[in-house]
Short mmCIF file of C-alpha atoms in Angstrom, two decimals:
data_model
loop_
_atom_site.label_atom_id
_atom_site.label_comp_id
_atom_site.label_asym_id
_atom_site.label_seq_id
_atom_site.Cartn_x
_atom_site.Cartn_y
_atom_site.Cartn_z
CA MET A 1 28.32 21.26 -16.35
CA GLN A 2 30.47 19.73 -13.64
CA PHE A 3 31.83 20.74 -10.27
CA PRO A 4 32.73 23.47 -9.33
CA THR A 5 30.23 25.19 -11.72
CA THR A 6 27.44 22.77 -10.72
CA ARG A 7 26.97 22.70 -6.97
CA MET A 8 23.92 20.72 -5.86
CA ARG A 9 24.23 22.01 -2.31
CA ARG A 10 23.14 25.52 -3.41
CA LEU A 11 19.57 24.26 -3.29
CA ARG A 12 20.01 22.79 0.20
CA LYS A 13 21.73 25.61 2.06
CA ASN A 14 18.79 26.55 4.31
CA GLU A 15 15.19 25.55 5.03
CA LYS A 16 13.70 28.39 2.97
CA ILE A 17 15.55 27.24 -0.15
CA ARG A 18 14.84 23.58 0.54
CA SER A 19 11.13 24.27 0.95
CA ILE A 20 10.68 26.01 -2.42
CA VAL A 21 12.44 23.27 -4.40
CA ARG A 22 10.87 20.34 -2.52
CA GLU A 23 9.50 17.84 -5.04
CA THR A 24 7.10 15.95 -2.77
CA ASN A 25 4.77 17.38 -0.15
CA ILE A 26 2.16 15.89 2.17
CA TYR A 27 -0.99 17.76 3.07
CA LYS A 28 -3.66 17.10 5.67
CA GLU A 29 -6.08 16.27 2.86
CA ASP A 30 -3.87 13.34 1.88
CA LEU A 31 -4.49 11.44 5.13
CA ILE A 32 -7.30 8.98 5.89
CA TYR A 33 -7.61 7.77 9.46
CA PRO A 34 -8.76 4.17 10.14
CA ILE A 35 -10.97 4.11 13.24
CA PHE A 36 -12.35 1.08 15.10
CA PHE A 37 -15.83 1.12 16.64
CA LYS A 38 -16.70 -1.74 19.03
CA ASP A 39 -20.31 -2.71 19.59
CA ASP A 40 -20.13 -3.67 23.27
CA LEU A 41 -18.48 -0.49 24.54
CA GLU A 42 -20.56 2.09 26.39
CA LYS A 43 -20.25 5.86 26.20
CA GLY A 44 -17.07 6.93 27.95
CA GLN A 45 -15.28 3.68 27.11
CA LYS A 46 -12.41 2.86 24.83
CA GLU A 47 -10.15 -0.21 24.68
CA GLU A 48 -6.43 -0.05 24.17
CA ILE A 49 -5.17 -1.98 21.15
CA THR A 50 -2.10 -3.50 22.77
CA SER A 51 -0.34 -4.31 19.50
CA MET A 52 -0.77 -0.75 18.18
CA PRO A 53 0.72 1.84 20.56
CA GLY A 54 -1.60 4.79 21.09
CA GLU A 55 -4.55 3.25 19.23
CA PHE A 56 -7.96 2.26 20.63
CA ARG A 57 -11.28 0.64 19.88
CA TYR A 58 -14.01 3.18 20.61
CA SER A 59 -17.61 3.28 21.69
CA LEU A 60 -19.85 5.05 19.18
CA GLU A 61 -19.95 8.34 21.06
CA ASP A 62 -16.26 8.38 21.96
CA GLY A 63 -15.14 7.43 18.48
CA VAL A 64 -17.19 10.22 16.95
CA GLU A 65 -15.80 12.69 19.47
CA PHE A 66 -12.27 11.65 18.55
CA ALA A 67 -13.14 12.01 14.86
CA LYS A 68 -14.42 15.53 15.55
CA HIS A 69 -11.16 16.33 17.33
CA LEU A 70 -9.17 15.19 14.28
CA GLU A 71 -11.46 17.14 11.97
CA GLU A 72 -10.72 20.30 13.97
CA LEU A 73 -7.02 19.61 13.36
CA GLY A 74 -7.58 19.40 9.59
CA LEU A 75 -8.45 15.75 8.86
CA LYS A 76 -10.81 15.40 5.88
CA SER A 77 -11.45 11.65 5.59
CA ILE A 78 -11.99 8.67 7.84
CA ILE A 79 -12.40 4.95 7.15
CA VAL A 80 -14.64 3.02 9.52
CA PHE A 81 -14.07 -0.52 10.82
CA GLY A 82 -16.52 -2.32 13.07
CA VAL A 83 -16.07 -4.91 15.81
CA PRO A 84 -19.42 -6.65 16.35
CA LEU A 85 -20.62 -8.63 19.33
CA LYS A 86 -18.86 -12.00 19.32
CA ASP A 87 -22.01 -14.06 19.82
CA GLU A 88 -23.68 -12.40 16.80
CA LYS A 89 -21.09 -13.66 14.32
CA ASP A 90 -22.25 -16.39 11.94
CA LYS A 91 -21.17 -18.25 8.81
CA VAL A 92 -22.28 -15.51 6.39
CA GLY A 93 -21.32 -12.43 8.44
CA THR A 94 -24.88 -11.20 9.08
CA PRO A 95 -23.79 -8.34 11.43
CA ALA A 96 -21.88 -6.81 8.49
CA PHE A 97 -25.07 -5.86 6.67
CA ALA A 98 -27.48 -5.44 9.59
CA GLU A 99 -29.33 -2.12 9.57
CA ASN A 100 -28.30 -1.58 13.19
CA GLY A 101 -24.78 -2.94 12.76
CA ILE A 102 -21.89 -1.19 14.42
CA VAL A 103 -20.56 0.35 11.18
CA GLN A 104 -24.01 1.49 10.10
CA LYS A 105 -24.59 3.18 13.48
CA ALA A 106 -21.14 4.79 13.37
CA VAL A 107 -21.66 6.12 9.84
CA ARG A 108 -25.00 7.69 10.71
CA LEU A 109 -23.54 9.41 13.77
CA LEU A 110 -20.43 10.58 11.92
CA LYS A 111 -22.55 12.10 9.16
CA GLN A 112 -24.70 13.86 11.76
CA GLU A 113 -21.83 15.20 13.85
CA THR A 114 -19.03 15.88 11.34
CA ASP A 115 -18.33 17.03 7.80
CA LEU A 116 -15.78 14.27 7.27
CA ILE A 117 -15.73 12.15 4.15
CA VAL A 118 -16.85 8.79 5.54
CA ILE A 119 -15.38 5.67 3.93
CA THR A 120 -16.38 2.19 5.05
CA ASP A 121 -14.47 -1.06 4.87
CA VAL A 122 -16.59 -3.68 3.09
CA CYS A 123 -15.63 -7.19 4.15
CA LEU A 124 -16.94 -10.16 6.11
CA CYS A 125 -13.91 -11.36 8.08
CA GLN A 126 -14.59 -9.69 11.43
CA TYR A 127 -18.29 -10.63 11.18
CA THR A 128 -18.02 -14.33 10.31
CA SER A 129 -17.66 -17.07 12.89
CA HIS A 130 -14.77 -18.59 10.89
CA GLY A 131 -12.92 -15.29 10.35
CA HIS A 132 -12.59 -15.51 6.57
CA CYS A 133 -13.53 -12.83 4.05
CA GLY A 134 -16.03 -15.02 2.21
CA LEU A 135 -18.36 -17.95 2.61
CA ILE A 136 -16.68 -21.33 3.08
CA VAL A 137 -17.40 -24.95 2.16
CA GLU A 138 -15.50 -28.17 2.81
CA ASN A 139 -13.07 -29.15 0.06
CA ASP A 140 -10.35 -31.76 0.63
CA ASP A 141 -8.35 -30.58 -2.41
CA THR A 142 -7.43 -27.27 -0.77
CA ASP A 143 -4.67 -26.39 1.70
CA PHE A 144 -6.84 -26.51 4.81
CA GLY A 145 -9.78 -28.70 3.82
CA PHE A 146 -12.15 -25.88 2.92
CA GLU A 147 -12.72 -23.48 0.03
CA ILE A 148 -13.69 -19.80 -0.01
CA LEU A 149 -16.74 -19.55 -2.27
CA ASN A 150 -16.06 -16.59 -4.51
CA ASP A 151 -19.32 -16.13 -6.43
CA ASN A 152 -21.60 -16.96 -3.48
CA THR A 153 -19.83 -14.28 -1.45
CA LEU A 154 -20.46 -11.45 -3.91
CA LYS A 155 -24.13 -10.95 -3.07
CA PHE A 156 -23.28 -10.63 0.62
CA LEU A 157 -20.54 -8.09 -0.05
CA ALA A 158 -22.99 -6.12 -2.17
CA LYS A 159 -25.50 -6.20 0.70
CA VAL A 160 -22.85 -4.82 3.03
CA ALA A 161 -22.00 -2.00 0.62
CA VAL A 162 -25.64 -1.06 0.11
CA SER A 163 -26.27 -1.04 3.88
CA HIS A 164 -23.32 1.33 4.33
CA ALA A 165 -24.61 3.59 1.56
CA GLU A 166 -28.05 3.63 3.17
CA ALA A 167 -26.42 4.76 6.41
CA GLY A 168 -24.76 7.65 4.58
CA ALA A 169 -21.29 6.45 3.55
CA ASP A 170 -19.63 8.60 0.89
CA ILE A 171 -17.28 5.84 -0.29
CA VAL A 172 -17.32 2.06 0.16
CA ALA A 173 -14.04 0.17 0.18
CA PRO A 174 -14.18 -3.60 -0.53
CA SER A 175 -11.16 -5.30 1.03
CA ASP A 176 -12.09 -8.97 0.59
CA MET A 177 -10.23 -9.71 -2.69
CA MET A 178 -13.02 -11.81 -4.19
CA ASP A 179 -12.97 -11.76 -8.00
CA GLY A 180 -15.74 -9.61 -9.45
CA ARG A 181 -16.70 -7.86 -6.24
CA VAL A 182 -16.31 -4.33 -7.59
CA GLY A 183 -18.71 -5.06 -10.44
CA ALA A 184 -21.23 -6.71 -8.11
CA ILE A 185 -21.10 -3.83 -5.65
CA ARG A 186 -21.40 -1.21 -8.41
CA GLU A 187 -24.41 -2.98 -9.88
CA HIS A 188 -26.24 -3.23 -6.56
CA LEU A 189 -25.42 0.33 -5.51
CA ASP A 190 -26.81 1.64 -8.78
CA GLU A 191 -29.92 -0.52 -8.57
CA GLU A 192 -30.64 0.83 -5.07
CA GLY A 193 -30.22 4.46 -6.10
CA PHE A 194 -26.68 5.00 -4.84
CA SER A 195 -24.96 5.72 -8.14
CA ASN A 196 -23.07 8.63 -6.55
CA VAL A 197 -21.46 6.47 -3.87
CA ALA A 198 -17.87 5.83 -4.93
CA ILE A 199 -15.90 2.57 -4.69
CA MET A 200 -12.39 2.61 -3.29
CA SER A 201 -11.16 -0.85 -4.15
CA TYR A 202 -8.44 -2.67 -2.25
CA SER A 203 -7.15 -3.60 -5.68
CA ALA A 204 -3.69 -4.98 -4.99
CA LYS A 205 -3.99 -6.42 -1.49
CA TYR A 206 -1.18 -8.79 -0.60
CA ALA A 207 -1.24 -11.71 1.84
CA SER A 208 1.09 -9.88 4.18
CA ALA A 209 2.67 -10.58 7.55
CA PHE A 210 2.24 -6.87 8.33
CA TYR A 211 -1.50 -7.25 9.08
CA GLU A 212 -1.16 -8.96 12.45
CA PRO A 213 -1.78 -5.94 14.73
CA PHE A 214 -4.88 -5.03 12.73
CA ARG A 215 -6.28 -8.51 13.17
CA GLU A 216 -6.06 -8.07 16.92
CA ALA A 217 -7.64 -4.62 16.62
CA ALA A 218 -10.57 -5.83 14.52
CA CYS A 219 -10.83 -9.30 16.11
CA SER A 220 -10.63 -10.68 12.57
CA SER A 221 -7.99 -13.42 12.57
CA PRO A 222 -9.09 -16.49 10.58
CA GLY A 223 -10.05 -19.37 12.85
CA VAL A 224 -8.37 -21.92 10.60
CA GLY A 225 -5.89 -21.54 7.76
CA ASN A 226 -4.85 -18.32 6.10
CA ARG A 227 -5.98 -15.96 3.34
CA LYS A 228 -3.44 -16.85 0.68
CA SER A 229 -6.05 -18.35 -1.65
CA TYR A 230 -7.61 -14.91 -2.18
CA GLN A 231 -5.06 -12.27 -1.18
CA MET A 232 -2.07 -11.75 -3.48
CA ASP A 233 1.27 -13.52 -3.31
CA PRO A 234 3.91 -10.99 -2.13
CA SER A 235 6.24 -12.21 -4.89
CA ASN A 236 3.96 -11.02 -7.71
CA ALA A 237 4.01 -7.62 -9.43
CA ILE A 238 2.44 -8.17 -12.86
CA GLU A 239 -0.56 -9.69 -11.12
CA ALA A 240 -1.15 -6.35 -9.36
CA ILE A 241 -1.55 -4.66 -12.74
CA ARG A 242 -4.10 -7.27 -13.79
CA GLU A 243 -6.05 -6.88 -10.54
CA CYS A 244 -6.20 -3.10 -10.94
CA GLU A 245 -7.15 -3.33 -14.60
CA LEU A 246 -10.11 -5.57 -13.76
CA ASP A 247 -11.24 -3.21 -11.01
CA VAL A 248 -11.13 -0.27 -13.40
CA ILE A 249 -13.24 -2.20 -15.92
CA GLU A 250 -15.74 -3.13 -13.20
CA GLY A 251 -16.19 0.48 -12.11
CA ALA A 252 -13.73 1.29 -9.31
CA ASP A 253 -13.30 5.01 -8.60
CA PHE A 254 -10.10 4.61 -6.55
CA LEU A 255 -7.38 1.96 -6.63
CA MET A 256 -5.36 0.85 -3.63
CA VAL A 257 -2.09 -0.90 -2.86
CA LYS A 258 -1.86 -2.62 0.53
CA PRO A 259 0.52 -2.78 2.42
CA GLY A 260 2.61 0.28 1.65
CA LEU A 261 6.25 0.16 2.72
CA PRO A 262 7.21 -3.26 1.29
CA TYR A 263 5.33 -2.44 -1.95
CA LEU A 264 6.58 0.99 -3.01
CA ASP A 265 7.48 -0.47 -6.39
CA ILE A 266 3.88 -1.60 -6.86
CA ILE A 267 2.57 1.85 -5.93
CA LYS A 268 4.83 3.41 -8.56
CA THR A 269 3.84 0.89 -11.22
CA ILE A 270 0.08 1.26 -10.61
CA LYS A 271 0.29 5.05 -10.64
CA GLU A 272 2.07 4.96 -13.99
CA GLU A 273 -0.42 2.47 -15.47
CA PHE A 274 -3.80 3.90 -14.41
CA PRO A 275 -5.23 7.46 -14.30
CA LEU A 276 -7.32 6.89 -11.15
CA PRO A 277 -6.71 8.31 -7.68
CA LEU A 278 -4.36 5.91 -5.93
CA VAL A 279 -4.53 5.05 -2.24
CA THR A 280 -1.96 3.20 -0.20
CA TYR A 281 -2.61 1.63 3.18
CA ASN A 282 0.17 2.27 5.68
CA VAL A 283 -0.83 -0.89 7.53
CA SER A 284 -0.83 -1.77 11.21
CA GLY A 285 2.46 -3.67 11.19
CA GLU A 286 4.26 -0.75 9.58
CA TYR A 287 2.73 1.61 12.13
CA SER A 288 3.48 -0.60 15.12
CA MET A 289 7.11 -1.32 14.30
CA ILE A 290 7.89 2.38 13.82
CA MET A 291 6.01 3.42 16.96
CA ALA A 292 7.71 0.68 18.97
CA ALA A 293 11.10 1.84 17.72
CA ILE A 294 10.27 5.43 18.68
CA GLU A 295 9.16 4.33 22.16
CA LYS A 296 12.41 2.39 22.59
CA GLY A 297 14.47 5.35 21.44
CA TYR A 298 15.81 3.53 18.38
CA LEU A 299 14.17 6.10 16.08
CA THR A 300 12.78 9.63 16.44
CA ASP A 301 9.35 10.65 15.22
CA LYS A 302 10.97 12.08 12.08
CA ALA A 303 10.69 8.52 10.75
CA ILE A 304 6.91 9.00 10.56
CA LEU A 305 6.97 11.86 8.10
CA GLU A 306 9.74 10.23 6.08
CA THR A 307 7.58 7.12 5.74
CA LEU A 308 4.56 9.09 4.55
CA ILE A 309 6.71 11.04 2.08
CA ALA A 310 7.91 7.73 0.63
CA PHE A 311 4.31 6.79 -0.23
CA LYS A 312 3.66 10.13 -1.91
CA ARG A 313 6.98 10.04 -3.77
CA ALA A 314 6.15 6.57 -5.08
CA GLY A 315 2.85 7.86 -6.47
CA ALA A 316 0.13 7.56 -3.82
CA ASP A 317 -2.45 10.34 -3.78
CA LEU A 318 -4.03 9.33 -0.46
CA ILE A 319 -2.65 7.45 2.55
CA ILE A 320 -4.69 5.43 5.03
CA THR A 321 -2.59 5.64 8.18
CA ASN A 322 -2.84 5.28 11.95
CA PHE A 323 -0.17 7.98 12.13
CA ALA A 324 -2.78 10.64 11.26
CA PRO A 325 -3.55 11.65 14.88
CA TYR A 326 0.14 11.89 15.81
CA VAL A 327 0.96 13.92 12.70
CA LEU A 328 -1.97 16.30 13.17
CA GLU A 329 -1.64 16.71 16.93
CA ASN A 330 2.08 17.45 16.62
CA ASN A 331 1.56 19.89 13.73
CA MET A 332 3.91 17.99 11.45
CA LEU A 333 2.23 19.15 8.21
CA ASP A 334 1.51 22.54 6.66
#
């Protein structure tokens, strides 16, 4: 049928009609909020993250209070990042797996004070003195004169994951992009009696320019060089399928594509290829550029919901996003 018999605008004539034919919806359960706990902050303190408008690093008590506030507004899940004391950082990231580390303390308090699903980021970058996601050794054949030691790093990542599980984490999320880390973490979790702790793998994590505000937030910029030898080349798509396939084989329970906005095609491809829950990370750079545009008056806050809808339409089941507080506090979702 053609016009005038077929009139597409019949299904758009008012909000009631539009709402019942809407193909893609976002619910509060779809959002995961990334929160930063900083070890040297006292109760009553929080630090503004200057590159991320409206975002803060929190003391333990204040971060948990904010998490409780978001839970009251309908948030179901949170992912925890830690900022350790600077003088405690070392070559192997010891604060990352310390029993009294900042993430471990935050997880225990969150589990005591909330009913949130607590996810933890498993990596070494903000805990190592050199700022890389794995152990390093000198190597003149590489871009910057040193090499990230893949296999040597795995046991340390596994120690981090186990320490988070011991603290009460529901899900651990390795973000390091070392080969084989999902398998190593799964093996050690099972050996230590944590077979019910799930793994949310940063499966297709690209070496992106959109991470810069996060690196300020987590104090995790590499001291020398970059992370291109372990994070994915933004030009590659087939490689993302291979990365996800390996993570599935090794025991991942969730897959992830990071960043989100420049990689909507990858989200769609991974969702079509694999029957696992798919997460996308609406990363700091995406958040900051939209918030900056809103503050300048170049955009309205309607751009926030449109961005989140794009992730869901592409195939994401869950979205890690710093927009969660804004969306919940402004009642933007059903």
